[in-house]
Short mmCIF file of C-alpha atoms in Angstrom, two decimals:
data_model
loop_
_atom_site.label_atom_id
_atom_site.label_comp_id
_atom_site.label_asym_id
_atom_site.label_seq_id
_atom_site.Cartn_x
_atom_site.Cartn_y
_atom_site.Cartn_z
CA UNK B 166 40.02 37.64 -95.13
CA UNK B 167 41.81 40.75 -93.97
CA UNK B 168 43.75 41.04 -90.77
CA UNK B 169 41.42 43.69 -89.53
CA UNK B 170 38.59 41.24 -89.59
CA UNK B 171 40.57 38.66 -87.62
CA UNK B 172 41.62 41.18 -85.04
CA UNK B 173 38.18 42.61 -84.57
CA UNK B 174 36.47 42.41 -81.18
CA UNK B 175 33.85 40.01 -82.46
CA UNK B 176 36.49 37.63 -83.58
CA UNK B 177 38.23 37.74 -80.22
CA UNK B 178 34.95 37.00 -78.46
CA UNK B 179 34.25 34.10 -80.75
CA UNK B 180 37.69 32.70 -80.06
CA UNK B 181 37.19 33.00 -76.34
CA UNK B 182 33.92 31.16 -76.58
CA UNK B 183 35.56 28.39 -78.47
CA UNK B 184 38.15 28.00 -75.73
CA UNK B 185 35.45 27.75 -73.05
CA UNK B 186 33.93 24.73 -74.80
CA UNK B 187 35.87 21.56 -74.02
CA UNK B 188 36.31 18.54 -76.14
CA UNK B 189 33.16 16.83 -74.87
CA UNK B 190 31.02 19.71 -76.02
CA UNK B 191 30.28 20.94 -72.50
CA UNK B 192 30.14 24.61 -71.82
CA UNK B 193 32.65 25.38 -69.03
CA UNK B 194 30.96 28.65 -68.18
CA UNK B 195 27.71 27.00 -67.23
CA UNK B 196 27.24 25.98 -63.60
CA UNK B 197 26.55 22.36 -62.83
CA UNK B 198 22.85 21.61 -62.49
CA UNK B 199 21.38 20.59 -59.18
CA UNK B 200 21.59 16.93 -58.47
CA UNK B 201 18.41 14.93 -58.06
CA UNK B 202 17.40 13.36 -54.78
CA UNK B 203 18.94 10.06 -55.83
CA UNK B 204 22.42 11.56 -56.68
CA UNK B 205 25.47 10.60 -54.63
CA UNK B 206 26.44 12.53 -51.51
CA UNK B 207 29.80 13.44 -53.02
CA UNK B 208 28.22 15.38 -55.89
CA UNK B 209 26.20 17.33 -53.40
CA UNK B 210 29.32 18.18 -51.40
CA UNK B 211 31.21 19.27 -54.52
CA UNK B 212 28.31 21.45 -55.62
CA UNK B 213 28.11 23.12 -52.26
CA UNK B 214 31.90 23.73 -52.14
CA UNK B 215 31.83 25.23 -55.61
CA UNK B 216 28.84 27.33 -54.75
CA UNK B 217 30.64 28.70 -51.67
CA UNK B 218 33.67 29.51 -53.81
CA UNK B 219 31.48 31.32 -56.30
CA UNK B 220 29.78 33.22 -53.46
CA UNK B 221 33.18 34.34 -52.16
CA UNK B 222 34.20 35.44 -55.64
CA UNK B 223 31.11 37.54 -56.04
CA UNK B 224 31.24 41.05 -54.84
CA UNK B 225 28.65 41.78 -52.18
CA UNK B 226 27.68 45.02 -50.60
CA UNK B 227 27.86 45.79 -46.86
CA UNK B 228 24.09 45.59 -46.40
CA UNK B 229 24.03 42.11 -47.91
CA UNK B 230 26.86 40.99 -45.61
CA UNK B 231 24.97 42.19 -42.52
CA UNK B 232 21.83 40.48 -43.73
CA UNK B 233 23.72 37.25 -44.31
CA UNK B 234 25.35 37.42 -40.86
CA UNK B 235 21.95 37.87 -39.19
CA UNK B 236 20.59 34.90 -41.11
CA UNK B 237 23.55 32.74 -40.01
CA UNK B 238 23.02 33.73 -36.36
CA UNK B 239 19.32 32.91 -36.59
CA UNK B 240 20.17 29.53 -38.13
CA UNK B 241 22.65 28.76 -35.33
CA UNK B 242 20.10 29.68 -32.67
CA UNK B 243 17.47 27.50 -34.29
CA UNK B 244 19.96 24.62 -34.47
CA UNK B 245 20.89 25.09 -30.80
CA UNK B 246 17.22 25.00 -29.78
CA UNK B 247 16.67 21.85 -31.83
CA UNK B 248 19.64 20.26 -30.04
CA UNK B 249 18.21 21.04 -26.60
CA UNK B 250 14.79 19.54 -27.38
CA UNK B 251 16.17 16.51 -29.18
CA UNK B 252 15.21 13.26 -27.30
CA UNK B 253 17.87 10.90 -26.04
CA UNK B 254 16.48 7.93 -27.92
CA UNK B 255 15.33 7.84 -31.50
CA UNK B 256 11.59 7.57 -31.46
CA UNK B 257 10.24 6.20 -34.73
CA UNK B 258 8.22 8.73 -36.60
CA UNK B 259 4.99 7.77 -38.33
CA UNK B 260 5.44 6.88 -41.97
CA UNK B 261 4.47 9.54 -44.44
CA UNK B 262 2.34 8.89 -47.43
CA UNK B 263 3.94 8.73 -50.84
CA UNK B 264 2.57 12.09 -51.87
CA UNK B 265 3.91 13.79 -48.77
CA UNK B 266 7.27 12.11 -49.17
CA UNK B 267 7.51 13.28 -52.78
CA UNK B 268 6.68 16.83 -51.86
CA UNK B 269 9.25 16.91 -49.12
CA UNK B 270 11.93 15.61 -51.45
CA UNK B 271 11.20 18.12 -54.21
CA UNK B 272 11.18 21.00 -51.77
CA UNK B 273 14.60 20.16 -50.30
CA UNK B 274 17.54 22.35 -51.14
CA UNK B 275 20.86 20.90 -52.32
CA UNK B 276 22.30 21.35 -48.84
CA UNK B 277 19.39 19.54 -47.13
CA UNK B 278 19.44 16.75 -49.70
CA UNK B 279 23.15 16.25 -49.25
CA UNK B 280 22.79 16.21 -45.45
CA UNK B 281 19.97 13.67 -45.67
CA UNK B 282 22.12 11.47 -47.91
CA UNK B 283 24.98 11.60 -45.42
CA UNK B 284 22.63 10.74 -42.58
CA UNK B 285 21.25 7.89 -44.69
CA UNK B 286 24.76 6.49 -45.05
CA UNK B 287 25.61 6.75 -41.36
CA UNK B 288 22.72 4.61 -40.17
CA UNK B 289 20.20 2.21 -41.55
CA UNK B 290 17.11 3.20 -43.43
CA UNK B 291 14.28 4.95 -41.65
CA UNK B 292 12.00 2.02 -42.37
CA UNK B 293 14.23 -0.21 -40.29
CA UNK B 294 14.15 2.30 -37.44
CA UNK B 295 10.37 2.50 -37.68
CA UNK B 296 10.08 -1.25 -37.31
CA UNK B 297 12.41 -1.32 -34.32
CA UNK B 298 10.37 -1.66 -31.08
CA UNK B 299 10.56 1.14 -28.56
CA UNK B 300 13.04 0.35 -25.83
CA UNK B 301 11.31 0.34 -22.43
CA UNK B 302 13.16 0.81 -19.21
CA UNK B 303 13.06 -2.16 -16.93
CA UNK B 304 10.67 -1.65 -14.02
CA UNK B 305 12.48 -0.93 -10.79
CA UNK B 306 11.91 -3.33 -7.97
CA UNK B 307 9.38 -1.75 -5.62
CA UNK B 308 8.14 -3.11 -2.32
CA UNK B 309 4.61 -4.53 -2.48
CA UNK B 310 1.89 -2.01 -1.69
CA UNK B 311 0.30 -2.47 1.73
CA UNK B 312 -3.05 -4.14 1.71
CA UNK B 313 -5.94 -1.64 2.00
CA UNK B 314 -7.45 -1.46 5.43
CA UNK B 315 -10.86 -3.02 5.68
CA UNK B 316 -13.64 -0.65 6.60
CA UNK B 317 -14.64 -1.18 10.19
CA UNK B 318 -18.08 -2.64 10.54
CA UNK B 319 -20.61 -0.29 12.08
CA UNK B 320 -21.97 -1.50 15.39
CA UNK B 321 -24.92 0.87 15.33
CA UNK B 322 -28.40 -0.49 14.82
CA UNK B 323 -29.82 1.30 11.78
CA UNK B 324 -33.30 1.83 13.22
CA UNK B 325 -31.87 3.69 16.23
CA UNK B 326 -28.97 5.38 14.46
CA UNK B 327 -30.39 8.84 15.24
CA UNK B 328 -30.05 8.16 18.97
CA UNK B 329 -26.31 7.51 18.88
CA UNK B 330 -24.48 10.62 19.93
CA UNK B 331 -20.95 11.20 21.09
CA UNK B 332 -19.63 8.48 23.41
CA UNK B 333 -20.12 9.08 27.08
CA UNK B 334 -17.39 10.92 28.88
CA UNK B 335 -15.66 8.71 31.43
CA UNK B 336 -12.82 11.02 32.44
CA UNK B 337 -12.38 14.71 33.11
CA UNK B 338 -9.82 14.99 30.31
CA UNK B 339 -10.75 17.71 27.84
CA UNK B 340 -13.20 19.45 30.16
CA UNK B 341 -13.43 23.23 29.94
CA UNK B 342 -11.53 25.37 32.39
CA UNK B 343 -14.76 27.04 33.50
CA UNK B 344 -16.30 23.78 34.72
CA UNK B 345 -16.59 23.68 38.50
CA UNK B 346 -14.83 20.77 40.28
CA UNK B 347 -18.09 19.63 41.86
CA UNK B 348 -19.67 19.48 38.39
CA UNK B 349 -16.76 17.36 37.16
CA UNK B 350 -17.33 14.88 39.97
CA UNK B 351 -21.10 14.76 39.44
CA UNK B 352 -20.71 14.10 35.73
CA UNK B 353 -18.51 11.07 36.33
CA UNK B 354 -20.91 9.77 38.99
CA UNK B 355 -23.82 9.98 36.57
CA UNK B 356 -21.85 8.30 33.81
CA UNK B 357 -20.98 5.39 36.10
CA UNK B 358 -24.54 5.15 37.57
CA UNK B 359 -23.35 6.07 41.04
CA UNK B 360 -26.02 8.76 40.93
CA UNK B 361 -28.96 7.08 39.21
CA UNK B 362 -32.66 7.81 39.06
CA UNK B 363 -34.55 10.85 37.83
CA UNK B 364 -35.11 12.46 41.25
CA UNK B 365 -31.58 11.79 42.49
CA UNK B 366 -30.01 13.26 39.37
CA UNK B 367 -32.22 16.36 39.51
CA UNK B 368 -31.52 17.05 43.19
CA UNK B 369 -27.76 16.47 42.77
CA UNK B 370 -27.65 18.85 39.80
CA UNK B 371 -29.41 21.65 41.69
CA UNK B 372 -27.18 21.22 44.72
CA UNK B 373 -24.08 21.38 42.54
CA UNK B 374 -25.40 24.54 40.85
CA UNK B 375 -25.69 26.10 44.30
CA UNK B 376 -21.95 25.59 44.75
CA UNK B 377 -21.29 27.04 41.33
CA UNK B 378 -23.33 30.14 42.15
CA UNK B 379 -21.61 30.57 45.54
CA UNK B 380 -18.19 30.51 43.85
CA UNK B 381 -19.25 32.77 40.99
CA UNK B 382 -17.94 36.31 40.58
CA UNK B 383 -19.31 38.65 37.95
CA UNK B 384 -16.53 39.79 35.57
CA UNK B 385 -16.08 43.56 35.16
CA UNK B 386 -18.08 45.10 32.36
CA UNK B 387 -20.86 42.50 32.49
CA UNK B 388 -24.01 41.91 34.52
CA UNK B 389 -24.87 38.89 36.64
CA UNK B 390 -28.11 37.94 34.82
CA UNK B 391 -26.35 37.71 31.47
CA UNK B 392 -23.00 36.22 32.37
CA UNK B 393 -24.22 33.74 34.97
CA UNK B 394 -26.45 32.02 32.40
CA UNK B 395 -23.45 31.65 30.08
CA UNK B 396 -21.38 30.31 32.96
CA UNK B 397 -24.04 27.73 33.83
CA UNK B 398 -24.27 26.66 30.18
CA UNK B 399 -20.66 25.43 30.34
CA UNK B 400 -21.53 23.28 33.37
CA UNK B 401 -24.62 21.90 31.64
CA UNK B 402 -22.69 21.00 28.48
CA UNK B 403 -20.26 18.95 30.54
CA UNK B 404 -23.10 17.08 32.26
CA UNK B 405 -24.71 16.32 28.90
CA UNK B 406 -21.42 14.89 27.61
CA UNK B 407 -21.44 12.46 30.55
CA UNK B 408 -25.07 11.44 30.17
CA UNK B 409 -28.16 13.02 28.58
CA UNK B 410 -30.30 15.14 30.87
CA UNK B 411 -33.45 13.67 32.36
CA UNK B 412 -36.81 15.39 31.89
CA UNK B 413 -36.83 16.55 35.49
CA UNK B 414 -33.32 18.00 35.10
CA UNK B 415 -34.39 19.85 31.97
CA UNK B 416 -37.42 21.35 33.73
CA UNK B 417 -35.32 22.40 36.71
CA UNK B 418 -32.63 24.01 34.52
CA UNK B 419 -35.21 25.98 32.54
CA UNK B 420 -36.76 27.20 35.77
CA UNK B 421 -33.36 28.30 37.11
CA UNK B 422 -32.40 30.16 33.92
CA UNK B 423 -35.75 31.96 33.92
CA UNK B 424 -35.19 32.95 37.55
CA UNK B 425 -31.71 34.32 36.78
CA UNK B 426 -32.96 36.33 33.82
CA UNK B 427 -35.50 38.09 36.05
CA UNK B 428 -32.87 39.41 38.48
CA UNK B 429 -32.51 43.18 38.45
CA UNK B 430 -29.04 44.13 37.14
CA UNK B 431 -28.79 46.78 39.88
CA UNK B 432 -29.15 44.16 42.62
CA UNK B 433 -25.90 43.64 44.58
CA UNK B 434 -24.12 40.44 43.63
CA UNK B 435 -24.10 38.95 47.13
CA UNK B 436 -27.84 39.52 47.54
CA UNK B 437 -28.65 38.09 44.12
CA UNK B 438 -26.57 34.96 44.80
CA UNK B 439 -28.26 34.45 48.18
CA UNK B 440 -31.71 34.73 46.60
CA UNK B 441 -30.82 32.20 43.93
CA UNK B 442 -29.51 29.65 46.45
CA UNK B 443 -32.61 30.09 48.59
CA UNK B 444 -34.86 29.60 45.55
CA UNK B 445 -33.02 26.39 44.66
CA UNK B 446 -33.59 25.01 48.17
CA UNK B 447 -37.28 25.86 47.94
CA UNK B 448 -37.58 24.16 44.55
CA UNK B 449 -36.04 20.94 45.89
CA UNK B 450 -38.21 21.05 49.00
CA UNK B 451 -41.52 21.75 47.26
CA UNK B 452 -41.27 20.12 43.85
CA UNK B 453 -39.38 16.96 44.81
CA UNK B 454 -39.24 16.23 48.54
CA UNK B 455 -42.70 17.43 49.58
CA UNK B 456 -44.19 16.17 46.32
CA UNK B 457 -42.78 12.72 46.98
CA UNK B 458 -44.22 12.69 50.50
CA UNK B 459 -47.65 13.72 49.23
CA UNK B 460 -47.57 11.02 46.59
CA UNK B 461 -46.49 8.38 49.11
CA UNK B 462 -49.34 9.30 51.46
CA UNK B 463 -51.89 9.16 48.66
CA UNK B 464 -50.59 5.89 47.24
CA UNK B 465 -50.30 4.32 50.68
CA UNK B 466 -54.07 4.53 51.03
CA UNK B 467 -54.41 2.28 47.99
CA UNK B 468 -52.56 -0.57 49.74
CA UNK B 469 -54.70 -2.92 51.82
CA UNK B 470 -53.83 -5.77 54.15
CA UNK B 471 -53.02 -8.94 52.28
CA UNK B 472 -52.15 -7.19 49.04
CA UNK B 473 -49.36 -8.41 46.83
CA UNK B 474 -47.64 -5.37 45.33
CA UNK B 475 -45.63 -5.92 42.18
CA UNK B 476 -43.09 -3.29 41.11
CA UNK B 477 -40.38 -3.06 38.46
CA UNK B 478 -36.76 -1.92 38.87
CA UNK B 479 -36.33 0.82 41.46
CA UNK B 480 -38.22 4.04 42.04
CA UNK B 481 -37.53 6.27 45.03
CA UNK B 482 -41.21 7.28 45.17
CA UNK B 483 -42.40 3.65 45.12
CA UNK B 484 -39.85 2.75 47.77
CA UNK B 485 -41.07 5.57 50.00
CA UNK B 486 -44.69 4.46 49.52
CA UNK B 487 -43.95 0.85 50.48
CA UNK B 488 -41.97 1.87 53.54
CA UNK B 489 -44.72 4.26 54.63
CA UNK B 490 -47.37 1.55 54.32
CA UNK B 491 -45.20 -0.82 56.34
CA UNK B 492 -44.78 1.82 59.09
CA UNK B 493 -48.55 2.14 59.23
CA UNK B 494 -48.71 -1.55 60.16
CA UNK B 495 -50.20 -2.86 56.94
CA UNK B 496 -49.42 -6.46 56.09
CA UNK B 497 -48.56 -7.03 52.45
CA UNK B 498 -46.01 -8.75 50.25
CA UNK B 499 -43.80 -7.23 47.53
CA UNK B 500 -42.64 -8.79 44.27
CA UNK B 501 -39.66 -7.00 42.74
CA UNK B 502 -39.13 -7.60 39.02
CA UNK B 503 -35.68 -6.69 37.75
CA UNK B 504 -33.80 -6.60 34.46
CA UNK B 505 -30.26 -6.35 33.17
CA UNK B 506 -27.94 -4.58 32.90
CA UNK B 507 -28.39 -2.19 35.85
CA UNK B 508 -30.28 -4.56 38.15
CA UNK B 509 -31.68 -1.64 40.11
CA UNK B 510 -34.38 -3.85 41.58
CA UNK B 511 -31.76 -5.68 43.63
CA UNK B 512 -31.04 -2.47 45.54
CA UNK B 513 -34.76 -1.96 46.16
CA UNK B 514 -35.19 -5.52 47.39
CA UNK B 515 -32.21 -5.12 49.71
CA UNK B 516 -33.65 -1.91 51.17
CA UNK B 517 -37.10 -3.42 51.74
CA UNK B 518 -35.72 -6.56 53.31
CA UNK B 519 -33.63 -4.52 55.72
CA UNK B 520 -36.83 -2.70 56.77
CA UNK B 521 -38.63 -5.99 57.55
CA UNK B 522 -40.83 -6.42 54.45
CA UNK B 523 -41.47 -9.75 52.79
CA UNK B 524 -39.95 -9.58 49.31
CA UNK B 525 -39.75 -11.87 46.31
CA UNK B 526 -37.17 -11.08 43.61
CA UNK B 527 -37.34 -12.21 40.00
CA UNK B 528 -36.25 -11.19 36.53
CA UNK B 529 -38.37 -10.18 33.58
CA UNK B 530 -38.13 -13.51 31.78
CA UNK B 531 -39.76 -15.38 34.71
CA UNK B 532 -42.18 -12.82 36.13
CA UNK B 533 -45.10 -13.99 33.94
CA UNK B 534 -45.74 -16.67 36.55
CA UNK B 535 -45.37 -14.21 39.45
CA UNK B 536 -47.80 -11.65 38.05
CA UNK B 537 -50.69 -14.03 38.44
CA UNK B 538 -50.49 -13.71 42.23
CA UNK B 539 -50.23 -9.88 42.33
CA UNK B 540 -53.12 -7.60 43.28
CA UNK B 541 -51.67 -4.20 42.34
CA UNK B 542 -48.79 -2.90 40.26
CA UNK B 543 -46.93 0.23 41.40
CA UNK B 544 -44.58 1.77 38.81
CA UNK B 545 -42.23 4.69 38.96
CA UNK B 546 -41.74 7.13 36.09
CA UNK B 547 -38.92 8.85 34.32
CA UNK B 548 -41.40 11.15 32.60
CA UNK B 549 -45.06 11.47 31.63
CA UNK B 550 -45.79 12.62 28.09
CA UNK B 551 -48.59 15.03 27.20
CA UNK B 552 -50.45 12.23 25.42
CA UNK B 553 -50.62 10.29 28.70
CA UNK B 554 -47.90 7.76 27.91
CA UNK B 555 -45.39 6.60 30.51
CA UNK B 556 -41.69 6.98 29.73
CA UNK B 557 -39.75 4.79 32.13
CA UNK B 558 -37.00 2.17 32.48
CA UNK B 559 -36.95 -0.36 29.64
CA UNK B 560 -39.15 -3.32 30.56
CA UNK B 561 -41.89 -1.24 32.17
CA UNK B 562 -44.17 -1.55 29.14
CA UNK B 563 -43.86 -5.34 29.27
CA UNK B 564 -44.84 -5.43 32.94
CA UNK B 565 -47.80 -3.10 32.37
CA UNK B 566 -49.01 -5.13 29.41
CA UNK B 567 -48.86 -8.40 31.36
CA UNK B 568 -50.70 -6.79 34.28
CA UNK B 569 -53.38 -5.47 31.95
CA UNK B 570 -53.86 -8.94 30.52
CA UNK B 571 -54.22 -10.32 34.05
CA UNK B 572 -56.74 -7.55 34.90
CA UNK B 573 -54.45 -6.07 37.58
CA UNK B 574 -54.62 -2.28 38.08
CA UNK B 575 -51.43 -0.39 37.13
CA UNK B 576 -50.77 2.73 39.23
CA UNK B 577 -48.04 5.20 38.24
CA UNK B 578 -46.40 7.40 40.90
CA UNK B 579 -44.92 10.53 39.34
CA UNK B 580 -44.11 14.08 40.50
CA UNK B 581 -45.24 16.97 38.32
CA UNK B 582 -41.64 18.02 37.76
CA UNK B 583 -41.34 14.97 35.50
CA UNK B 584 -44.22 16.03 33.27
CA UNK B 585 -43.37 17.27 29.80
CA UNK B 586 -45.25 18.84 26.94
CA UNK B 587 -43.59 16.46 24.45
CA UNK B 588 -45.72 13.96 22.57
CA UNK B 589 -44.32 10.66 21.35
CA UNK B 590 -45.91 7.46 20.12
CA UNK B 591 -43.02 5.03 20.57
CA UNK B 592 -39.64 4.63 22.21
CA UNK B 593 -37.76 4.97 18.91
CA UNK B 594 -38.06 8.73 18.39
CA UNK B 595 -36.91 9.65 21.91
CA UNK B 596 -34.64 7.41 23.95
CA UNK B 597 -31.17 7.00 25.42
CA UNK B 598 -28.69 4.45 24.12
CA UNK B 599 -26.25 3.22 26.74
CA UNK B 600 -22.88 1.61 25.89
CA UNK B 601 -23.34 -1.92 24.60
CA UNK B 602 -20.60 -3.18 26.93
CA UNK B 603 -23.04 -2.82 29.83
CA UNK B 604 -25.36 -5.51 28.50
CA UNK B 605 -23.28 -8.37 29.83
CA UNK B 606 -20.49 -10.66 28.77
CA UNK B 607 -21.73 -14.05 27.58
CA UNK B 608 -19.41 -16.99 28.12
CA UNK B 609 -17.20 -15.13 30.59
CA UNK B 610 -17.17 -14.99 34.33
CA UNK B 611 -15.51 -11.67 35.00
CA UNK B 612 -15.43 -8.26 33.41
CA UNK B 613 -11.66 -8.57 32.79
CA UNK B 614 -12.07 -11.77 30.80
CA UNK B 615 -14.75 -10.20 28.64
CA UNK B 616 -12.65 -7.12 28.01
CA UNK B 617 -9.80 -9.34 26.84
CA UNK B 618 -12.01 -11.27 24.44
CA UNK B 619 -13.83 -8.20 23.11
CA UNK B 620 -16.84 -10.24 22.12
CA UNK B 621 -18.75 -7.09 21.15
CA UNK B 622 -16.28 -6.57 18.25
CA UNK B 623 -17.22 -9.86 16.62
CA UNK B 624 -18.23 -9.57 12.94
CA UNK B 625 -21.90 -9.48 12.03
CA UNK B 626 -22.81 -8.60 15.60
CA UNK B 627 -24.65 -5.51 16.84
CA UNK B 628 -25.74 -4.84 20.43
CA UNK B 629 -28.48 -2.40 21.41
CA UNK B 630 -28.79 -1.15 24.98
CA UNK B 631 -31.85 1.09 25.30
CA UNK B 632 -32.48 2.76 28.63
CA UNK B 633 -36.22 3.50 28.41
CA UNK B 634 -39.45 2.40 26.77
CA UNK B 635 -42.93 3.85 26.34
CA UNK B 636 -46.07 2.45 27.94
CA UNK B 637 -49.40 3.24 26.22
CA UNK B 638 -51.99 5.04 28.28
CA UNK B 639 -54.54 2.23 27.94
CA UNK B 640 -52.34 0.07 30.14
CA UNK B 641 -52.35 2.68 32.94
CA UNK B 642 -55.21 2.73 35.42
CA UNK B 643 -54.21 5.82 37.42
CA UNK B 644 -51.47 8.45 37.83
CA UNK B 645 -50.86 9.74 41.36
CA UNK B 646 -49.16 13.16 41.68
CA UNK B 647 -48.86 15.78 44.41
CA UNK B 648 -52.03 17.28 42.94
CA UNK B 649 -53.93 14.04 43.54
CA UNK B 650 -55.00 11.00 41.53
CA UNK B 651 -55.88 11.57 37.90
CA UNK B 652 -56.23 9.68 34.62
CA UNK B 653 -53.37 9.76 32.08
CA UNK B 654 -55.33 12.10 29.83
CA UNK B 655 -55.08 14.88 32.49
CA UNK B 656 -51.29 15.03 32.39
CA UNK B 657 -51.09 18.14 30.14
CA UNK B 658 -53.48 20.03 32.44
CA UNK B 659 -51.33 19.34 35.49
CA UNK B 660 -48.22 20.28 33.55
CA UNK B 661 -49.67 23.71 32.73
CA UNK B 662 -50.66 24.24 36.37
CA UNK B 663 -47.22 23.26 37.68
CA UNK B 664 -45.39 25.55 35.27
CA UNK B 665 -47.92 28.42 35.46
CA UNK B 666 -48.19 28.59 31.67
#
């Protein structure tokens, strides 16, 4: 072989290739193959170091360097975010299926596989971590929760629940600034039964309204007819909060408001106020005082010598009738039937005794024996309904029923101002519920002892204190008014005549 052949370029290349092949037959120019997932961590580290060295040896352009720098920054940011959201404790992850685990291993790069191998060496296998129970923080010592408050038992009787309103006002606290001082005093007197009875309450209300009108001054920019009605409404609201209005009070208030609305706005204020006060005096004189005198004169003629008159509770009209008959020299006896809690009949008996009448006093639970000796029954009225039924103090219906059974005539004395166009069939739809504390205090001697025991707050206990009941018209023999004697069925006719409607 010639020297030219040995020194040819192909020969030199062949010689170089022979040098690159080591004794074991391994080609030194070839890069090491990627290690499998089960290779040692050291092989992975060596491969990565060699790969970095090769990358440094390669010549890269400027665009590739910028691209690589951006990729490194993005990787660092992603790693920083993963570090922020990494939990403090290792929470065991759910085990993957074999197929998913195989896919994840085949898709890993040499760097990720090497990192996973290092992590595998640092701590135990993931299966051990998965079986480790989750560490729970010990519960902090907390004070025991307070026991829930028991719901307060309702003391309202379900059948009469619609009659329970706001509790009665017993003080002037919270009253409006426009309420007149005389109205404040009257409201408390009504609430405490100092002023009691339909006629007494009606007269007192009208007299107080006279004082309100005298002290009234029309504000600038308004008229008396409009503003005075608004001013009176504040007084009426206060009275209602102390105790519900009686039928006679309601009729009188409607009459007064109608009178105010008819005043000419051009009328001087002083003249208008004087006319209103004069009209109030005439109303009291004609509809209450004179009407009561006419009724007493008419009813007095029904009383004969030797009669035994039975009455219930206290009625100012009945009292006037009995006193008038006594002044006429008639000889008769009176049985006063009374009931708790007001015991109004005791005041009537005291008044009759002081005038020289012969009086017997009893309570409702013993009067069944007394009614047998009576000849007539005289009853007062809180109101007369348009269907002829008597609305009066609770217990009146019982007395009328017992008198009807004994064939004793029942005569009702009632002014037309107490007539109403309302129709009711029982004492459930319309009534007044008084505080249950007024019923009495069983087992105690004084009010202070009962207040200390608070017996009305006992469990499973409900007290009902109704003020009125309804007497059917078949128990009533006659109704005497200022228009004369009439049957109960004529009540609506008299009501239309008295109101001019």
